[in-house]
PDB file of N, CA, C and O in Angstrom:
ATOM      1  N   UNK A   1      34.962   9.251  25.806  1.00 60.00           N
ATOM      2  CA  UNK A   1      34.108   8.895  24.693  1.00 60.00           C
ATOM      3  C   UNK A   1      34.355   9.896  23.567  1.00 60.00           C
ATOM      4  O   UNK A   1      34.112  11.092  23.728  1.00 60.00           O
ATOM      5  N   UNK A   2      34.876   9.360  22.335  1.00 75.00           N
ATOM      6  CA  UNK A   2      35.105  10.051  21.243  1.00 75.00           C
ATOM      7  C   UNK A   2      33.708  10.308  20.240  1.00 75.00           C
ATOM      8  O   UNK A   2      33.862  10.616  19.058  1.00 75.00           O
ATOM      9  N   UNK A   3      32.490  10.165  20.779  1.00 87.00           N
ATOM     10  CA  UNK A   3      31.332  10.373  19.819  1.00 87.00           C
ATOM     11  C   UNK A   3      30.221   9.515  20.394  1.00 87.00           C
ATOM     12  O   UNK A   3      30.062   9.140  21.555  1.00 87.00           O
ATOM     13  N   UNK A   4      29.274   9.228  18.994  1.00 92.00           N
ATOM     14  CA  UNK A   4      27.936   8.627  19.483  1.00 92.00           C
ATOM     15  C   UNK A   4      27.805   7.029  18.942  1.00 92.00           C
ATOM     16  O   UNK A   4      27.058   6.103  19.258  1.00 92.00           O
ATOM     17  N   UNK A   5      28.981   7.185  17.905  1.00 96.00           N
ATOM     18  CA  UNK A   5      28.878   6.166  16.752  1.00 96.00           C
ATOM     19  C   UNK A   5      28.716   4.667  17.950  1.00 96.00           C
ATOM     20  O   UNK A   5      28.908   4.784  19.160  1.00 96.00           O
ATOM     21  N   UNK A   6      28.274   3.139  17.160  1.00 96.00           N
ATOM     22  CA  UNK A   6      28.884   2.346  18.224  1.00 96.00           C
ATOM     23  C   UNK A   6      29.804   2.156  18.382  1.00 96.00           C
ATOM     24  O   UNK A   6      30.268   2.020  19.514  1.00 96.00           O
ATOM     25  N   UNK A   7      30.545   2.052  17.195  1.00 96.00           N
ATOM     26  CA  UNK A   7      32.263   1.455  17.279  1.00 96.00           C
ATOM     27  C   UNK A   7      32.987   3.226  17.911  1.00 96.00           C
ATOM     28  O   UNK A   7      34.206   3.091  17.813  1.00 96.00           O
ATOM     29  N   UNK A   8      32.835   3.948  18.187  1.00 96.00           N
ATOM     30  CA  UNK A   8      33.286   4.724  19.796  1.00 96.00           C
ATOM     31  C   UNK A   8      32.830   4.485  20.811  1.00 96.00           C
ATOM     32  O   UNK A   8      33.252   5.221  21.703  1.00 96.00           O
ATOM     33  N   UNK A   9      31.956   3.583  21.186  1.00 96.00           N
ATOM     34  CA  UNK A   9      31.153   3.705  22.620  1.00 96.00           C
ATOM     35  C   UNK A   9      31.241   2.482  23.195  1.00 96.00           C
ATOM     36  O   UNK A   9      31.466   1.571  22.399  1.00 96.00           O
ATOM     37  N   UNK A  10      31.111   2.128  24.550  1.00 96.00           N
ATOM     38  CA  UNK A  10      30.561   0.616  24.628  1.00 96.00           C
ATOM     39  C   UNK A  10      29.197   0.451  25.114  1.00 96.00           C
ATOM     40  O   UNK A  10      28.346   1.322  25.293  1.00 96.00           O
ATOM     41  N   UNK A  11      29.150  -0.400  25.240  1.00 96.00           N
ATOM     42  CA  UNK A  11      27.577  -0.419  25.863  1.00 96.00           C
ATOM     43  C   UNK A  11      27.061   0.273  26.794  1.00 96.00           C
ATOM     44  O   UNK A  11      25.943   0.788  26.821  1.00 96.00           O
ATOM     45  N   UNK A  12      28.405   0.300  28.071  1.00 95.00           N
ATOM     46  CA  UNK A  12      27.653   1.298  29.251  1.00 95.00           C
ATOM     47  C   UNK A  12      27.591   2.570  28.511  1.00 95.00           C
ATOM     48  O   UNK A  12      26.482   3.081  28.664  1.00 95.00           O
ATOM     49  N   UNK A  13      28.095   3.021  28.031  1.00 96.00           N
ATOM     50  CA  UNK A  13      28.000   4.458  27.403  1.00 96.00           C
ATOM     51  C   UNK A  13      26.787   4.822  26.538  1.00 96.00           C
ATOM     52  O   UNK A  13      26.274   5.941  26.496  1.00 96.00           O
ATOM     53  N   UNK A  14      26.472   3.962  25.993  1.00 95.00           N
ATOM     54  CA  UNK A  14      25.398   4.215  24.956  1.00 95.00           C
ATOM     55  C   UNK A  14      24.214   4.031  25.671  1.00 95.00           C
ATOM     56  O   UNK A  14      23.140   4.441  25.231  1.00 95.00           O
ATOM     57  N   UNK A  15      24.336   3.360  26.898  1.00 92.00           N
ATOM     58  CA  UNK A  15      23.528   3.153  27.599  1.00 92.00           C
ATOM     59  C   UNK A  15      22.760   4.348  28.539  1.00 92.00           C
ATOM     60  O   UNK A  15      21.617   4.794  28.643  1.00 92.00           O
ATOM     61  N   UNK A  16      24.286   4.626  29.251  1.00 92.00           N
ATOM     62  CA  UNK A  16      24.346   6.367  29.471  1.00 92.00           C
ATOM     63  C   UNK A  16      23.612   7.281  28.571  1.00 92.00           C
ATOM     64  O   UNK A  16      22.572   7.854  28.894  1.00 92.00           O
ATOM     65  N   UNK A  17      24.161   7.383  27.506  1.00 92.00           N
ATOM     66  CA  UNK A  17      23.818   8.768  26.159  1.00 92.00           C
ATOM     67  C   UNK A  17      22.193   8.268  26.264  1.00 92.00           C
ATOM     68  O   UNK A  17      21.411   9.219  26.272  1.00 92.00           O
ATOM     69  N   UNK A  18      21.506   6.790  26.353  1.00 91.00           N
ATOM     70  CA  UNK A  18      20.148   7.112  25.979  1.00 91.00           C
ATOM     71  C   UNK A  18      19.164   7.350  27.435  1.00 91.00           C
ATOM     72  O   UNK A  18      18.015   7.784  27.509  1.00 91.00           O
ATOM     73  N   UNK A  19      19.930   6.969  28.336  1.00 88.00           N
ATOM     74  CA  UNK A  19      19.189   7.733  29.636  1.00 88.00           C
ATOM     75  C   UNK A  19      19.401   9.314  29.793  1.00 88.00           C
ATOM     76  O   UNK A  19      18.378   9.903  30.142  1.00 88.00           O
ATOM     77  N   UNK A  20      20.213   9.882  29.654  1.00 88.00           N
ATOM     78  CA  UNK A  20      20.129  11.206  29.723  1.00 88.00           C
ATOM     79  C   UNK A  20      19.521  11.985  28.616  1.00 88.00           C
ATOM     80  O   UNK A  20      19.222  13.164  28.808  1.00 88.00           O
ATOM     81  N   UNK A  21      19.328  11.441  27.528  1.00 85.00           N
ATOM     82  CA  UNK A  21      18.690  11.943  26.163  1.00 85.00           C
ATOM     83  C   UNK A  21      17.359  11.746  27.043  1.00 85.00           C
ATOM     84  O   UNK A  21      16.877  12.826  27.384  1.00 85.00           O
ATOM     85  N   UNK A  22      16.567  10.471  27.545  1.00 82.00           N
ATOM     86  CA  UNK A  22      15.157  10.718  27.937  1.00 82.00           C
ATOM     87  C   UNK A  22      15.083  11.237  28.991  1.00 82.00           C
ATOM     88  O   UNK A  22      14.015  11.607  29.478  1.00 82.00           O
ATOM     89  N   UNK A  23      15.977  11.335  29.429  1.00 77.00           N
ATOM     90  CA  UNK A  23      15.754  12.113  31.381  1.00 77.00           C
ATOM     91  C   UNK A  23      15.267  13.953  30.643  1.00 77.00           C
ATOM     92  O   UNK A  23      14.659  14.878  31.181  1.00 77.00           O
ATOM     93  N   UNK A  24      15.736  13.854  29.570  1.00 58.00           N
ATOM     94  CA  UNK A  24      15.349  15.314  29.115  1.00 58.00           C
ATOM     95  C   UNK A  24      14.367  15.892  28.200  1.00 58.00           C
ATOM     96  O   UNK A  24      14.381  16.866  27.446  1.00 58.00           O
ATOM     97  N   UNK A  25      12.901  14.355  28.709  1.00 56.00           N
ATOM     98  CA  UNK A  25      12.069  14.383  27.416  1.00 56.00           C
ATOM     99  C   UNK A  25      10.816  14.040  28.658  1.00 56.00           C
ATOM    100  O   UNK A  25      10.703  13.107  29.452  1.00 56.00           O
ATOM    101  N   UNK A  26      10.009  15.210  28.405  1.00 53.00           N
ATOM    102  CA  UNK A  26       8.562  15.154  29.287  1.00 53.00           C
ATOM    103  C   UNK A  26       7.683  14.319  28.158  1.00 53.00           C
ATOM    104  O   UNK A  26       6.953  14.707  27.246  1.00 53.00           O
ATOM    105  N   UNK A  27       8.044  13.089  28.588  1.00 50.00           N
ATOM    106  CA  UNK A  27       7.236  12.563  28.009  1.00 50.00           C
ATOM    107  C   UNK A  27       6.065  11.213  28.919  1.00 50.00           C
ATOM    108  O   UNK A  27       5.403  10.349  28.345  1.00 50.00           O
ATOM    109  N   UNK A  28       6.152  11.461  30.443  1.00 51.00           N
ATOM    110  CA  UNK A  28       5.390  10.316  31.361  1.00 51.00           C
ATOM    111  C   UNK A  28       4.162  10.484  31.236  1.00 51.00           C
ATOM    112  O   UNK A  28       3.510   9.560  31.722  1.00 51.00           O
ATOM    113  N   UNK A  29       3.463  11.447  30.693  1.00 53.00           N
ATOM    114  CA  UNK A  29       1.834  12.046  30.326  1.00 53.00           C
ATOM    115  C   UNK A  29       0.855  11.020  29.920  1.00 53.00           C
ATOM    116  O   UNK A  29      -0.277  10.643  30.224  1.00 53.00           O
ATOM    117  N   UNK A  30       1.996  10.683  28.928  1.00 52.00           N
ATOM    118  CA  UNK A  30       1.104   9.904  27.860  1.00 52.00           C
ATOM    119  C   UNK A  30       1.215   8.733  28.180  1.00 52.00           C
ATOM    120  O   UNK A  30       0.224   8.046  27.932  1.00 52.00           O
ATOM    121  N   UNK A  31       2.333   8.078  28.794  1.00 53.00           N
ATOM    122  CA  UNK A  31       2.914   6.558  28.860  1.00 53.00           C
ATOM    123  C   UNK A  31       3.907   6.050  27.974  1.00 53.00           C
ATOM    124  O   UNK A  31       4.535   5.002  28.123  1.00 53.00           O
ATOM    125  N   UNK A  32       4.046   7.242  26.612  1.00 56.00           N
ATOM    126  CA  UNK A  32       5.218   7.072  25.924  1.00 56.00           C
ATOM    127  C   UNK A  32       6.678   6.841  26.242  1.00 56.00           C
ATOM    128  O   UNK A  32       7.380   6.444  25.312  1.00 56.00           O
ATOM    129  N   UNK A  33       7.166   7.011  27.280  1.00 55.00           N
ATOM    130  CA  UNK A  33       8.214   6.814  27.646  1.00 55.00           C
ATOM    131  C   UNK A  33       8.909   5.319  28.003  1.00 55.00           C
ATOM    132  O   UNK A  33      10.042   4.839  27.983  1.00 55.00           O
ATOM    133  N   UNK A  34       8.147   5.071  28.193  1.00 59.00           N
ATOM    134  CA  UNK A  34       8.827   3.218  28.067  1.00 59.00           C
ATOM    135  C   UNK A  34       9.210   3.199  26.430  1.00 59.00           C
ATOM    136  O   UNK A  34      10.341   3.503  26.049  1.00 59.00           O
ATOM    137  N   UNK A  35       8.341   2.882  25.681  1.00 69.00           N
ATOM    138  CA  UNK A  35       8.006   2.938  24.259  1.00 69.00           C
ATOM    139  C   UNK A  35       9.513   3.293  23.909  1.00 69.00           C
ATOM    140  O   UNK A  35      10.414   2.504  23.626  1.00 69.00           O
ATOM    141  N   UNK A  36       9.577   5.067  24.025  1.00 75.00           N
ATOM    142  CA  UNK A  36      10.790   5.784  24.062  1.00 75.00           C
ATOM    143  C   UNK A  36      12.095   4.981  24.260  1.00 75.00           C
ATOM    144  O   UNK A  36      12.968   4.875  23.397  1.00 75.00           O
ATOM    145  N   UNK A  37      12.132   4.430  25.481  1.00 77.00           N
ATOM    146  CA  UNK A  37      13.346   3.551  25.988  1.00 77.00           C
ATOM    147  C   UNK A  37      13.518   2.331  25.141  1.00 77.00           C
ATOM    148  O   UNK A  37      14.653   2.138  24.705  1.00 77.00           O
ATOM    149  N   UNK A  38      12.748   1.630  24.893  1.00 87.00           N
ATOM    150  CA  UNK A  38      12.440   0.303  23.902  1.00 87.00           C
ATOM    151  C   UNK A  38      13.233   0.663  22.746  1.00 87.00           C
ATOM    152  O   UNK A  38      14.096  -0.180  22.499  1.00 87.00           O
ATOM    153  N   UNK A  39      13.206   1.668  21.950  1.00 89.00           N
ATOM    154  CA  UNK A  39      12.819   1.739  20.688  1.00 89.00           C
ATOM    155  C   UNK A  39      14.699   2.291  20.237  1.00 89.00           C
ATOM    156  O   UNK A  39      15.331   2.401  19.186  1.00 89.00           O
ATOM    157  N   UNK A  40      14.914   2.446  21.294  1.00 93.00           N
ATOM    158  CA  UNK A  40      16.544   3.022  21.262  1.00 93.00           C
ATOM    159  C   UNK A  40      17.713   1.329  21.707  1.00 93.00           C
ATOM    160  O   UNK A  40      18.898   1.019  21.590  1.00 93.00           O
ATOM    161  N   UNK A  41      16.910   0.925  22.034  1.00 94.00           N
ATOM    162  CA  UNK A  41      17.411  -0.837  22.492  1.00 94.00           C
ATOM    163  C   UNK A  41      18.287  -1.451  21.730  1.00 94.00           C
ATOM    164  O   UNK A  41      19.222  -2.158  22.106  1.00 94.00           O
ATOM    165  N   UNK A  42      17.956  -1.156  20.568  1.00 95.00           N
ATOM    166  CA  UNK A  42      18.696  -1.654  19.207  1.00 95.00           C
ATOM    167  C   UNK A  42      20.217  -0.912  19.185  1.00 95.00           C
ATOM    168  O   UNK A  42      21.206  -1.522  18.778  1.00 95.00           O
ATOM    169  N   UNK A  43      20.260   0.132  19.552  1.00 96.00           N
ATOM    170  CA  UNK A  43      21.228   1.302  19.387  1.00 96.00           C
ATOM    171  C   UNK A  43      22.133   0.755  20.789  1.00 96.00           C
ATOM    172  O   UNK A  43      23.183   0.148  20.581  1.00 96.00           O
ATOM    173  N   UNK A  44      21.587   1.047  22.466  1.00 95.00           N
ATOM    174  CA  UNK A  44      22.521  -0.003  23.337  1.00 95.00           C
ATOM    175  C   UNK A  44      22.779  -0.931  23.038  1.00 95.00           C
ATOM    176  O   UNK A  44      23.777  -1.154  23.724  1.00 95.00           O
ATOM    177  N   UNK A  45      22.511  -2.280  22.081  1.00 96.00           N
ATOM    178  CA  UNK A  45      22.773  -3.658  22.008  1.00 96.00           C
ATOM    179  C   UNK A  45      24.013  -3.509  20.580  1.00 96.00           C
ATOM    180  O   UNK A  45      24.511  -4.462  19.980  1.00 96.00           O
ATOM    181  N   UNK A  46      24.266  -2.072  20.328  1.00 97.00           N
ATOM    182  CA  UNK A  46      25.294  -2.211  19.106  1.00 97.00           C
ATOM    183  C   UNK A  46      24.644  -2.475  17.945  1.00 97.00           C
ATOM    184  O   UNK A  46      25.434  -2.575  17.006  1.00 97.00           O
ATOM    185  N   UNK A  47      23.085  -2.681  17.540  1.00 97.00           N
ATOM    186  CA  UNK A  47      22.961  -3.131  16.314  1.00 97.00           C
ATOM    187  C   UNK A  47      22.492  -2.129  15.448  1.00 97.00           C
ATOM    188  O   UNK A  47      22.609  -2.142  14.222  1.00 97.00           O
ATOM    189  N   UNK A  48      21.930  -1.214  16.166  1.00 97.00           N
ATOM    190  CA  UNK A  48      21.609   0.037  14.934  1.00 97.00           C
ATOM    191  C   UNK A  48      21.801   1.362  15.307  1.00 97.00           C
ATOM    192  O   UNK A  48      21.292   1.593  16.404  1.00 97.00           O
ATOM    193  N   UNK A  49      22.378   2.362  14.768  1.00 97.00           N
ATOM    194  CA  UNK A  49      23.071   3.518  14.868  1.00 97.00           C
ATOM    195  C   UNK A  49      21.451   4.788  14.954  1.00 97.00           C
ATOM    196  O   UNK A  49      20.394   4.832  14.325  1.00 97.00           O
ATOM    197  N   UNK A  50      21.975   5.519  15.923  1.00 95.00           N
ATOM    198  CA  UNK A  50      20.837   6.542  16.547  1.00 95.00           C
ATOM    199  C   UNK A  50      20.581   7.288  14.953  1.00 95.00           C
ATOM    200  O   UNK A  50      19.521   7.865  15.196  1.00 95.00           O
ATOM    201  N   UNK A  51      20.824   7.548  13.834  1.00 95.00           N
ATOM    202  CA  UNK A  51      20.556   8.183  12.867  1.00 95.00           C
ATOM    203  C   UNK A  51      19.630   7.242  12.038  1.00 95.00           C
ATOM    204  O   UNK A  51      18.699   7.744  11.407  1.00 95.00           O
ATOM    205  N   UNK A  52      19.842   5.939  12.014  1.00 96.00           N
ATOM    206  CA  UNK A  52      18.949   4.790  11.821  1.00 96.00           C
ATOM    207  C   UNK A  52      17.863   4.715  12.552  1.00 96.00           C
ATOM    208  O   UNK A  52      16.805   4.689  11.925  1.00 96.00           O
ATOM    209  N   UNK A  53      17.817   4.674  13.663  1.00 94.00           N
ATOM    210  CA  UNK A  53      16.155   4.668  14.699  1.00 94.00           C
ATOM    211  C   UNK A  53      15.521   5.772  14.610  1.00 94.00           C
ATOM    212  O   UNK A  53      14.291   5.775  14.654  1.00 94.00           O
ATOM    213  N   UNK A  54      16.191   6.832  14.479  1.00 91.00           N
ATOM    214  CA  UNK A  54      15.720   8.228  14.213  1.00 91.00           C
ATOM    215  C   UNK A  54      14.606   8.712  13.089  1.00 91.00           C
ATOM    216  O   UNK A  54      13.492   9.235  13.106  1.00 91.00           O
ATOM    217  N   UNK A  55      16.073   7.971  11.555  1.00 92.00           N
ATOM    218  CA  UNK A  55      15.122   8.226  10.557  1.00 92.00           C
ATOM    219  C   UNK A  55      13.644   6.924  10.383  1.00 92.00           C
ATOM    220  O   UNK A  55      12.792   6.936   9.494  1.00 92.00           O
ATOM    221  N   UNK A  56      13.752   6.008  11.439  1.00 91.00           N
ATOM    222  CA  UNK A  56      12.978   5.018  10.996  1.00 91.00           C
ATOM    223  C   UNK A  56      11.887   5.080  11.287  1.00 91.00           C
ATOM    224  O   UNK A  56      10.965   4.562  10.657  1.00 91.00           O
ATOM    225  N   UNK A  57      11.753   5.991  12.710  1.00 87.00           N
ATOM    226  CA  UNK A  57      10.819   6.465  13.771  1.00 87.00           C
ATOM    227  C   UNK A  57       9.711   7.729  12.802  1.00 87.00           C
ATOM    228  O   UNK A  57       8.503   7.913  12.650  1.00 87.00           O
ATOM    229  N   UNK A  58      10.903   8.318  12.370  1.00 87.00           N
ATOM    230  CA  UNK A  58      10.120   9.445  11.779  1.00 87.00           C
ATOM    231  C   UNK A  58       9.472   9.139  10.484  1.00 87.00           C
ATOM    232  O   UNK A  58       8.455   9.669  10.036  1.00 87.00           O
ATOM    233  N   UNK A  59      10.320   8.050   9.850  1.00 87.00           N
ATOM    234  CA  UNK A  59       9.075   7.715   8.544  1.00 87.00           C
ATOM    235  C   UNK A  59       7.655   6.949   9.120  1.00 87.00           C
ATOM    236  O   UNK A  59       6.634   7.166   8.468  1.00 87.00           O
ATOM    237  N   UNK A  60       7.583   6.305   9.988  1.00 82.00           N
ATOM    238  CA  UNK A  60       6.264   5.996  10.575  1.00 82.00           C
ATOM    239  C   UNK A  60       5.696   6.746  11.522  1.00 82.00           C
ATOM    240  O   UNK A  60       4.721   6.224  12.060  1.00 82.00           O
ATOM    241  N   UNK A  61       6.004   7.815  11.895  1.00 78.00           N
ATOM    242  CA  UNK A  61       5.455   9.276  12.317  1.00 78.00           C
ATOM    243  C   UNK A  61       4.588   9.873  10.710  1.00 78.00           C
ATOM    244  O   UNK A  61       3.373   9.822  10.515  1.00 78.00           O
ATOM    245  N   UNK A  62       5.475  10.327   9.890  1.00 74.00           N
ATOM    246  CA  UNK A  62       5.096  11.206   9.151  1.00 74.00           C
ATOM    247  C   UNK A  62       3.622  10.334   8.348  1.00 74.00           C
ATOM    248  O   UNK A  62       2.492  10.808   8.232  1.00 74.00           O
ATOM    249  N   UNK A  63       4.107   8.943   7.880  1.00 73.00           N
ATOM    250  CA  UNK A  63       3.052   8.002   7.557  1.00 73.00           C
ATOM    251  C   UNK A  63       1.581   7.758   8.293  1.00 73.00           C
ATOM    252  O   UNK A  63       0.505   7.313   7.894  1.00 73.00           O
ATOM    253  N   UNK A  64       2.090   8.295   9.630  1.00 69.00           N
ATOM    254  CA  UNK A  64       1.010   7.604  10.796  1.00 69.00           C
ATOM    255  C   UNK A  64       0.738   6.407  11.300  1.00 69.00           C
ATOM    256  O   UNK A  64      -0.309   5.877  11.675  1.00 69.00           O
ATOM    257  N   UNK A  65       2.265   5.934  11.231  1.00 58.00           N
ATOM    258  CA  UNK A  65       1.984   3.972  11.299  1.00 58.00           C
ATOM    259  C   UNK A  65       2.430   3.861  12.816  1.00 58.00           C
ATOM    260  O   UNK A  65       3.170   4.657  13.393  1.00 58.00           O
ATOM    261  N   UNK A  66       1.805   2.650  13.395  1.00 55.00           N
ATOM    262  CA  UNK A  66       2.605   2.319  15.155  1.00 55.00           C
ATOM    263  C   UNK A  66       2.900   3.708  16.052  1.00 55.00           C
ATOM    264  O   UNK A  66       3.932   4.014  16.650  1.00 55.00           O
ATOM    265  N   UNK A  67       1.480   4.532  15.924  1.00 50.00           N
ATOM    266  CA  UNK A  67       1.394   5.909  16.663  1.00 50.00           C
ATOM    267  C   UNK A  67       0.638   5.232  17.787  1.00 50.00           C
ATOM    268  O   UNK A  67      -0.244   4.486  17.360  1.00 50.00           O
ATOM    269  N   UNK A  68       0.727   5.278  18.938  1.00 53.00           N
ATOM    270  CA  UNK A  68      -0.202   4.405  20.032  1.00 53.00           C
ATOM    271  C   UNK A  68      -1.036   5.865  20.135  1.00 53.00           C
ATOM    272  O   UNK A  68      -0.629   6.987  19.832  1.00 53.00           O
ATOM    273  N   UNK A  69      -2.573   5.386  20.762  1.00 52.00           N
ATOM    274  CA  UNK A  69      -3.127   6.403  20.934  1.00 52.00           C
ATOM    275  C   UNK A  69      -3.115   6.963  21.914  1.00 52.00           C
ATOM    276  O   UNK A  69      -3.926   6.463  22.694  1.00 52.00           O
ATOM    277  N   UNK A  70      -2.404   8.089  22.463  1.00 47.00           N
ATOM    278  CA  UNK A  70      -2.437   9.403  23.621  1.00 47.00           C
ATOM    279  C   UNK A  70      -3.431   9.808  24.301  1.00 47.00           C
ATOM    280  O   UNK A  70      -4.361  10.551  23.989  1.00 47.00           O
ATOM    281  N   UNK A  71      -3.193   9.301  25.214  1.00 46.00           N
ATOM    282  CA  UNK A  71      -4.794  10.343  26.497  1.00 46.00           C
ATOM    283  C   UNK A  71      -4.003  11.266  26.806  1.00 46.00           C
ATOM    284  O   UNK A  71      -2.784  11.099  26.757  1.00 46.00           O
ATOM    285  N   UNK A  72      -4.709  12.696  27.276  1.00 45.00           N
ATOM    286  CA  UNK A  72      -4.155  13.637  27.967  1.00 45.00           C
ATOM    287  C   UNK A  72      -3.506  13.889  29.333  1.00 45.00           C
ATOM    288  O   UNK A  72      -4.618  13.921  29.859  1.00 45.00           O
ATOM    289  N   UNK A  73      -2.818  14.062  30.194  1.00 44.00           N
ATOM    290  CA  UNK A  73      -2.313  14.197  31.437  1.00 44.00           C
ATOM    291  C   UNK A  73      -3.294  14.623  32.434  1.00 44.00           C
ATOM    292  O   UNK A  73      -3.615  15.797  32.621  1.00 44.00           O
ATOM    293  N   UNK A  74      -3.708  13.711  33.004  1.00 44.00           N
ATOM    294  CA  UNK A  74      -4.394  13.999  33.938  1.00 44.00           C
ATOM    295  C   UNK A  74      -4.441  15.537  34.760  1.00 44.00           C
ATOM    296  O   UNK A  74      -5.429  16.185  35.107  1.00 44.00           O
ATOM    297  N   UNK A  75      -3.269  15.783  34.890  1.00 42.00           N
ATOM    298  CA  UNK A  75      -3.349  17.243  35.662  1.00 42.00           C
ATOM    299  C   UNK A  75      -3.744  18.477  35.411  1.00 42.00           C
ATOM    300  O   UNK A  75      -3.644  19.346  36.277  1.00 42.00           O
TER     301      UNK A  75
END
């Protein structure tokens, strides 16, 4: 694999790059982690590039839009 782009990757790969990106994200607390997996879908299916979901994620972060609401971790 020569990069992240799609046109270097194929599907299993990108598929790969976004399981090990969340295998390295404590994120089961909240229930965010499906969400997480969903939201990168676009990026395995070839249609939108991880710098695209990234910045798209974070303008409705910074806005406060489609934030689900967080309970704390039980433990």
């Amino acid at each position: 694999m020569s990069g992240y782009l799609i046109k270097d990757t194929t599907r299993e790969e990108r598929e790969q790059i976004v399981a090990e990106s969340l295998g390295n994200i404590e994120a089961t607390c909240d229930g965010c982690m499906s969400g997480l997996a969903e939201m990168y879908q676009d990026y395995i299916d070839g249609k939108k590039e991880l710098h695209e979901i990234n910045m798209e994620f974070n303008a409705r972060y910074v806005k406060g839009e489609d934030m689900p609401q967080r309970s704390r971790c039980p433990m």
